[in-house]
Amino acid sequence: MTLMPPTGSLIPADAPFSAQQEAWLAGFIAGIAAAGRRDTATADAPVTTVDVLFGTQTGTAEFLAGELVAGARSHGLGSTATALDDVTPEGLAAMSHVLVVTSTYGEGEMPDNAGLFWEALQSDTTPRLESLRYAVLGLGDRGYDDFCQAAKLIDTRLEQLGAGRLHERVDCDVDFEEPATAWTAAVLERLVAETGASPVPAAGGSAVSAPAPRSPWNKRNPYRSRLAVNRLLSSPDSAKEIRHYEFDLGDSGITYEAGDALAVVPLNDETLVAALLTHLGTSGDEEAAELLRTEREIRTPSKELIADLVERAPSSELASVVAHGDRSDLDSWLWGRDVLDLLRDAWSAAPGLAELLPLLRPLQARQYSISSSPLAHPDRVHLTVASVRYGRHGGVASTYLADRTGEDTTVGVYVQPNASFGVPSDDDAPMVMIGPGTGIAPFRGFLHERAARGASGRNWLFFGDRHRETDFVYEDELTELRKRGVLTELDLAFSRDQAEKVYVQTRMRERSRELYGWLEDGAHLYVCGDASRMAKDVEAALLGVIAEQRGRGDDDAAEYLADLRRAKRYVRDVY
């Protein structure tokens, strides 16, 4: 029989320990027991869980969701962040407090990882949510008619289902930092007041630490990067101008992942600035010139300026177009016209400089998909950019890079992470990439990443443009990657090289059986490029491929694709 010491210790009396060892063990065991009692006491105390749900297209909403989670935890609340598509209506009904952060994509659409959630939320079978408290933060751009539409729709639907607002919705414009911070502080204050939560002390007695600080480099403080390479990729005979840029990261400490975006802070064309000031009769105003060159959007007229000019000059051509009430007609009329064009259209009724400045939107950074891998190019970031040109006008950032920067020029940049769009973590997983034109950019980075990792997963690229002779960018690189076995399959679609136009979706249909086979083998499928036409056509082709190969109809194909979305195996980077 094992004897226990009379002190009540859990150490048997006949255990082969010295007195010193026994004393140490007794203290160790007592510590575990005390910790267990503390854990039990903590577990008995009710802790409110705040579910932070996000819908994101470029990663900003996901980043803000992470900050919300950290803030909630620092206030003594349990909290997790989840993509909206990972939440079912039944799961939502089981939650007590929900914070939604969502961007809006395209023409008022839900972002890619929120569409399935929204579809389910609209169903007649969605349970009532009377026990739910919620708040919504929207991210958007007031330049679009459907500003923050996704946030507005979700906010309204939650209210219709009986949920109670914890705080009023806030819709953030492109400069979202200040309103988002204010909304976060107000929501957390309301949560603490309602739940009685209090800050959780961390080791050393201090409160739980705040989330990791953002990079010091952002749109208000961009890193001045040396432009190391500015090279024409497309042929001089091409109808397009596609260029390859490389930015030196120097001692910035900037890190990035394949699939992230690089934001470029442009400067307006000095020629346009000078012409605008001359028209306004203020050509000698150096302060105004610098303001218009660096801080105001003068290429694309704002909605506020359009409304002001229509009121000032009701007989102008612009006013006549607006009076028709057809948005597509207005968009067509505005195409190729800048702020100066609209001021000239209004003639003497146009505002002066002081009245004009408040009607101009802040000059925004332009984001481009990174076309390199940090494993292959740790000290540089590569971009693949099409220079936008129409008549005497051009894209703000694309022509700034192409025409007004040269090698060794410094350009303001910062990284915009995109956690939802990246190379599979499983190096054995197959990967299908669909990226015509400059949509190839992230996939060049993906292929370099997989090559550097020595990944064994198969890689299939669908690429196309107008003409093979003039528009096959990175042809030499892709050919070499095929020879090395990194690029398993390469399907090309040059639409104008034959009488009948051929697009990447044409090639997808032609290889329907093989494409479906890759999906069945666990392939991750990525799409990058134009959202208005290409991405929709590619998705239609993909649904057709699935329906044809499964033979179970369109509804089954739609559910199959929805399952790929839920599994993060069908993701898009579209614009």
Tab-separated table of N, CA and C in Angstrom, residues 229-325:
chain	number	residue	atom	x	y	z
A	229	VAL	N	13.846	50.666	-61.450
A	229	VAL	CA	13.615	50.214	-62.829
A	229	VAL	C	12.287	50.777	-63.319
A	230	ASN	N	12.313	51.326	-64.536
A	230	ASN	CA	11.107	51.782	-65.231
A	230	ASN	C	11.266	51.318	-66.674
A	231	ARG	N	10.656	50.169	-66.988
A	231	ARG	CA	10.945	49.501	-68.264
A	231	ARG	C	9.657	49.179	-69.023
A	232	LEU	N	9.656	49.456	-70.308
A	232	LEU	CA	8.507	49.124	-71.150
A	232	LEU	C	8.460	47.623	-71.382
A	233	LEU	N	7.301	47.017	-71.088
A	233	LEU	CA	7.129	45.573	-71.291
A	233	LEU	C	6.502	45.261	-72.637
A	234	SER	N	5.450	45.971	-72.961
A	234	SER	CA	4.771	45.728	-74.234
A	234	SER	C	5.597	46.301	-75.377
A	235	SER	N	5.292	45.866	-76.576
A	235	SER	CA	6.016	46.364	-77.745
A	235	SER	C	5.664	47.823	-78.015
A	236	PRO	N	6.590	48.603	-78.548
A	236	PRO	CA	6.258	49.983	-78.939
A	236	PRO	C	5.140	50.026	-79.966
A	237	ASP	N	4.915	48.912	-80.676
A	237	ASP	CA	3.854	48.861	-81.682
A	237	ASP	C	2.501	48.485	-81.099
A	238	SER	N	2.452	48.184	-79.791
A	238	SER	CA	1.202	47.778	-79.164
A	238	SER	C	0.265	48.970	-78.978
A	239	ALA	N	-1.036	48.701	-78.972
A	239	ALA	CA	-2.023	49.739	-78.669
A	239	ALA	C	-2.019	50.073	-77.184
A	240	LYS	N	-1.370	49.206	-76.392
A	240	LYS	CA	-1.280	49.425	-74.958
A	240	LYS	C	0.155	49.781	-74.579
A	241	GLU	N	0.290	50.378	-73.420
A	241	GLU	CA	1.616	50.670	-72.881
A	241	GLU	C	1.693	50.055	-71.484
A	242	ILE	N	2.349	48.922	-71.374
A	242	ILE	CA	2.470	48.236	-70.096
A	242	ILE	C	3.929	48.305	-69.661
A	243	ARG	N	4.135	48.749	-68.431
A	243	ARG	CA	5.487	48.978	-67.957
A	243	ARG	C	5.762	48.164	-66.694
A	244	HIS	N	7.044	47.856	-66.502
A	244	HIS	CA	7.532	47.126	-65.326
A	244	HIS	C	8.317	48.095	-64.454
A	245	TYR	N	7.936	48.173	-63.178
A	245	TYR	CA	8.604	49.070	-62.233
A	245	TYR	C	9.178	48.265	-61.077
A	246	GLU	N	10.319	48.719	-60.574
A	246	GLU	CA	10.911	48.116	-59.378
A	246	GLU	C	11.271	49.222	-58.397
A	247	PHE	N	10.745	49.089	-57.172
A	247	PHE	CA	10.966	50.073	-56.121
A	247	PHE	C	11.922	49.512	-55.083
A	248	ASP	N	12.950	50.273	-54.777
A	248	ASP	CA	13.967	49.866	-53.819
A	248	ASP	C	13.442	50.122	-52.400
A	249	LEU	N	13.443	49.076	-51.561
A	249	LEU	CA	12.937	49.216	-50.194
A	249	LEU	C	13.969	49.795	-49.241
A	250	GLY	N	15.236	49.809	-49.649
A	250	GLY	CA	16.281	50.433	-48.840
A	250	GLY	C	16.245	49.997	-47.389
A	251	ASP	N	16.294	50.986	-46.479
A	251	ASP	CA	16.275	50.693	-45.043
A	251	ASP	C	14.896	50.937	-44.442
A	252	SER	N	13.852	50.824	-45.257
A	252	SER	CA	12.494	51.158	-44.819
A	252	SER	C	11.939	50.182	-43.791
A	253	GLY	N	12.439	48.937	-43.814
A	253	GLY	CA	11.850	47.909	-42.957
A	253	GLY	C	10.548	47.376	-43.501
A	254	ILE	N	10.166	47.775	-44.704
A	254	ILE	CA	8.911	47.320	-45.313
A	254	ILE	C	9.006	45.837	-45.634
A	255	THR	N	7.973	45.104	-45.252
A	255	THR	CA	7.841	43.701	-45.632
A	255	THR	C	6.548	43.541	-46.407
A	256	TYR	N	6.483	42.527	-47.248
A	256	TYR	CA	5.267	42.288	-48.019
A	256	TYR	C	5.152	40.808	-48.332
A	257	GLU	N	3.976	40.423	-48.804
A	257	GLU	CA	3.720	39.048	-49.220
A	257	GLU	C	3.262	39.056	-50.669
A	258	ALA	N	3.534	37.976	-51.373
A	258	ALA	CA	2.997	37.840	-52.720
A	258	ALA	C	1.476	37.900	-52.630
A	259	GLY	N	0.868	38.786	-53.399
A	259	GLY	CA	-0.577	38.986	-53.341
A	259	GLY	C	-0.971	40.304	-52.713
A	260	ASP	N	-0.047	40.950	-51.989
A	260	ASP	CA	-0.325	42.270	-51.428
A	260	ASP	C	-0.343	43.311	-52.544
A	261	ALA	N	-0.746	44.532	-52.184
A	261	ALA	CA	-0.736	45.642	-53.134
A	261	ALA	C	0.246	46.705	-52.665
A	262	LEU	N	0.764	47.456	-53.616
A	262	LEU	CA	1.601	48.606	-53.289
A	262	LEU	C	0.832	49.858	-53.682
A	263	ALA	N	0.679	50.767	-52.729
A	263	ALA	CA	0.022	52.044	-53.005
A	263	ALA	C	1.068	53.056	-53.442
A	264	VAL	N	0.788	53.735	-54.538
A	264	VAL	CA	1.677	54.763	-55.079
A	264	VAL	C	1.010	56.116	-54.862
A	265	VAL	N	1.729	57.032	-54.241
A	265	VAL	CA	1.210	58.384	-54.003
A	265	VAL	C	1.650	59.257	-55.172
A	266	PRO	N	0.724	59.612	-56.065
A	266	PRO	CA	1.119	60.333	-57.278
A	266	PRO	C	1.173	61.841	-57.080
A	267	LEU	N	1.706	62.513	-58.059
A	267	LEU	CA	1.667	63.966	-58.155
A	267	LEU	C	0.936	64.314	-59.444
A	268	ASN	N	0.126	65.346	-59.410
A	268	ASN	CA	-0.592	65.758	-60.616
A	268	ASN	C	0.363	66.362	-61.641
A	269	ASP	N	-0.038	66.260	-62.881
A	269	ASP	CA	0.744	66.784	-63.990
A	269	ASP	C	0.850	68.309	-63.862
A	270	GLU	N	2.073	68.813	-63.829
A	270	GLU	CA	2.285	70.250	-63.660
A	270	GLU	C	1.703	71.048	-64.820
A	271	THR	N	1.654	70.431	-65.999
A	271	THR	CA	1.072	71.126	-67.153
A	271	THR	C	-0.410	71.382	-66.928
A	272	LEU	N	-1.118	70.381	-66.406
A	272	LEU	CA	-2.540	70.543	-66.118
A	272	LEU	C	-2.750	71.537	-64.983
A	273	VAL	N	-1.894	71.479	-63.974
A	273	VAL	CA	-1.981	72.428	-62.854
A	273	VAL	C	-1.839	73.857	-63.370
A	274	ALA	N	-0.847	74.083	-64.216
A	274	ALA	CA	-0.600	75.427	-64.747
A	274	ALA	C	-1.778	75.912	-65.587
A	275	ALA	N	-2.338	75.008	-66.419
A	275	ALA	CA	-3.471	75.387	-67.261
A	275	ALA	C	-4.693	75.724	-66.407
A	276	LEU	N	-4.884	74.970	-65.339
A	276	LEU	CA	-6.025	75.217	-64.458
A	276	LEU	C	-5.887	76.574	-63.761
A	277	LEU	N	-4.691	76.873	-63.262
A	277	LEU	CA	-4.476	78.154	-62.590
A	277	LEU	C	-4.593	79.325	-63.569
A	278	THR	N	-4.135	79.131	-64.779
A	278	THR	CA	-4.269	80.185	-65.797
A	278	THR	C	-5.737	80.468	-66.064
A	279	HIS	N	-6.534	79.411	-66.191
A	279	HIS	CA	-7.970	79.579	-66.429
A	279	HIS	C	-8.625	80.318	-65.263
A	280	LEU	N	-8.145	80.060	-64.046
A	280	LEU	CA	-8.714	80.689	-62.856
A	280	LEU	C	-8.159	82.088	-62.617
A	281	GLY	N	-7.182	82.493	-63.440
A	281	GLY	CA	-6.596	83.819	-63.290
A	281	GLY	C	-5.666	83.930	-62.107
A	282	THR	N	-5.070	82.812	-61.689
A	282	THR	CA	-4.173	82.816	-60.521
A	282	THR	C	-2.859	82.126	-60.855
A	283	SER	N	-2.341	82.342	-62.040
A	283	SER	CA	-1.164	81.604	-62.500
A	283	SER	C	0.082	81.879	-61.674
A	284	GLY	N	0.120	82.975	-60.943
A	284	GLY	CA	1.307	83.271	-60.150
A	284	GLY	C	1.236	82.778	-58.718
A	285	ASP	N	0.171	82.081	-58.372
A	285	ASP	CA	-0.030	81.642	-56.993
A	285	ASP	C	0.719	80.334	-56.755
A	286	GLU	N	1.929	80.420	-56.207
A	286	GLU	CA	2.757	79.235	-56.010
A	286	GLU	C	2.173	78.298	-54.947
A	287	GLU	N	1.565	78.876	-53.939
A	287	GLU	CA	0.967	78.051	-52.884
A	287	GLU	C	-0.181	77.215	-53.443
A	288	ALA	N	-1.010	77.838	-54.274
A	288	ALA	CA	-2.116	77.110	-54.897
A	288	ALA	C	-1.592	76.049	-55.858
A	289	ALA	N	-0.528	76.367	-56.574
A	289	ALA	CA	0.047	75.409	-57.517
A	289	ALA	C	0.522	74.158	-56.789
A	290	GLU	N	1.200	74.356	-55.647
A	290	GLU	CA	1.692	73.208	-54.886
A	290	GLU	C	0.525	72.399	-54.319
A	291	LEU	N	-0.508	73.071	-53.865
A	291	LEU	CA	-1.687	72.387	-53.330
A	291	LEU	C	-2.351	71.533	-54.406
A	292	LEU	N	-2.518	72.100	-55.606
A	292	LEU	CA	-3.167	71.357	-56.683
A	292	LEU	C	-2.276	70.226	-57.195
A	293	ARG	N	-0.985	70.405	-57.124
A	293	ARG	CA	-0.064	69.374	-57.614
A	293	ARG	C	-0.005	68.182	-56.671
A	294	THR	N	-0.132	68.427	-55.365
A	294	THR	CA	0.149	67.362	-54.397
A	294	THR	C	-1.054	66.885	-53.592
A	295	GLU	N	-2.127	67.679	-53.516
A	295	GLU	CA	-3.173	67.340	-52.551
A	295	GLU	C	-4.592	67.260	-53.094
A	296	ARG	N	-4.850	67.718	-54.292
A	296	ARG	CA	-6.228	67.729	-54.791
A	296	ARG	C	-6.362	66.908	-56.071
A	297	GLU	N	-7.508	66.277	-56.217
A	297	GLU	CA	-7.812	65.495	-57.418
A	297	GLU	C	-8.345	66.443	-58.488
A	298	ILE	N	-7.566	66.653	-59.529
A	298	ILE	CA	-7.971	67.568	-60.593
A	298	ILE	C	-8.221	66.851	-61.921
A	299	ARG	N	-7.955	65.546	-61.939
A	299	ARG	CA	-8.202	64.796	-63.162
A	299	ARG	C	-9.672	64.358	-63.236
A	300	THR	N	-10.183	63.779	-62.160
A	300	THR	CA	-11.553	63.276	-62.149
A	300	THR	C	-12.435	64.226	-61.360
A	301	PRO	N	-13.447	64.838	-61.994
A	301	PRO	CA	-14.329	65.767	-61.277
A	301	PRO	C	-15.134	65.049	-60.195
A	302	SER	N	-15.294	65.686	-59.053
A	302	SER	CA	-16.064	65.104	-57.958
A	302	SER	C	-17.559	65.286	-58.199
A	303	LYS	N	-18.364	64.496	-57.501
A	303	LYS	CA	-19.813	64.647	-57.576
A	303	LYS	C	-20.230	66.013	-57.072
A	304	GLU	N	-19.516	66.514	-56.047
A	304	GLU	CA	-19.839	67.819	-55.490
A	304	GLU	C	-19.595	68.934	-56.510
A	305	LEU	N	-18.501	68.821	-57.267
A	305	LEU	CA	-18.212	69.828	-58.284
A	305	LEU	C	-19.259	69.778	-59.392
A	306	ILE	N	-19.630	68.591	-59.818
A	306	ILE	CA	-20.645	68.440	-60.874
A	306	ILE	C	-21.954	69.093	-60.446
A	307	ALA	N	-22.394	68.803	-59.212
A	307	ALA	CA	-23.648	69.378	-58.721
A	307	ALA	C	-23.561	70.900	-58.653
A	308	ASP	N	-22.421	71.415	-58.203
A	308	ASP	CA	-22.238	72.858	-58.091
A	308	ASP	C	-22.280	73.523	-59.463
A	309	LEU	N	-21.637	72.917	-60.444
A	309	LEU	CA	-21.593	73.510	-61.785
A	309	LEU	C	-22.954	73.457	-62.463
A	310	VAL	N	-23.708	72.395	-62.220
A	310	VAL	CA	-25.056	72.308	-62.795
A	310	VAL	C	-25.929	73.432	-62.247
A	311	GLU	N	-25.777	73.726	-60.950
A	311	GLU	CA	-26.561	74.802	-60.335
A	311	GLU	C	-26.113	76.167	-60.843
A	312	ARG	N	-24.807	76.346	-61.015
A	312	ARG	CA	-24.287	77.639	-61.466
A	312	ARG	C	-24.567	77.904	-62.938
A	313	ALA	N	-24.509	76.854	-63.749
A	313	ALA	CA	-24.646	77.024	-65.203
A	313	ALA	C	-25.711	76.074	-65.740
A	314	PRO	N	-26.982	76.344	-65.493
A	314	PRO	CA	-28.059	75.425	-65.893
A	314	PRO	C	-28.206	75.241	-67.402
A	315	SER	N	-27.585	76.132	-68.186
A	315	SER	CA	-27.688	75.997	-69.647
A	315	SER	C	-26.446	75.340	-70.251
A	316	SER	N	-25.532	74.873	-69.419
A	316	SER	CA	-24.304	74.245	-69.923
A	316	SER	C	-24.593	72.858	-70.480
A	317	GLU	N	-23.612	72.349	-71.208
A	317	GLU	CA	-23.748	71.002	-71.762
A	317	GLU	C	-23.822	69.965	-70.642
A	318	LEU	N	-23.022	70.164	-69.599
A	318	LEU	CA	-23.052	69.257	-68.453
A	318	LEU	C	-24.447	69.220	-67.835
A	319	ALA	N	-25.046	70.385	-67.622
A	319	ALA	CA	-26.379	70.445	-67.020
A	319	ALA	C	-27.400	69.716	-67.882
A	320	SER	N	-27.253	69.832	-69.191
A	320	SER	CA	-28.181	69.151	-70.105
A	320	SER	C	-28.062	67.636	-69.978
A	321	VAL	N	-26.829	67.139	-69.876
A	321	VAL	CA	-26.624	65.693	-69.735
A	321	VAL	C	-27.176	65.204	-68.401
A	322	VAL	N	-26.904	65.955	-67.331
A	322	VAL	CA	-27.389	65.560	-66.008
A	322	VAL	C	-28.913	65.552	-65.974
A	323	ALA	N	-29.535	66.494	-66.674
A	323	ALA	CA	-30.999	66.594	-66.672
A	323	ALA	C	-31.667	65.349	-67.256
A	324	HIS	N	-30.961	64.632	-68.131
A	324	HIS	CA	-31.538	63.410	-68.719
A	324	HIS	C	-31.729	62.314	-67.672
A	325	GLY	N	-30.943	62.394	-66.606
A	325	GLY	CA	-31.096	61.418	-65.521
A	325	GLY	C	-30.553	60.043	-65.814
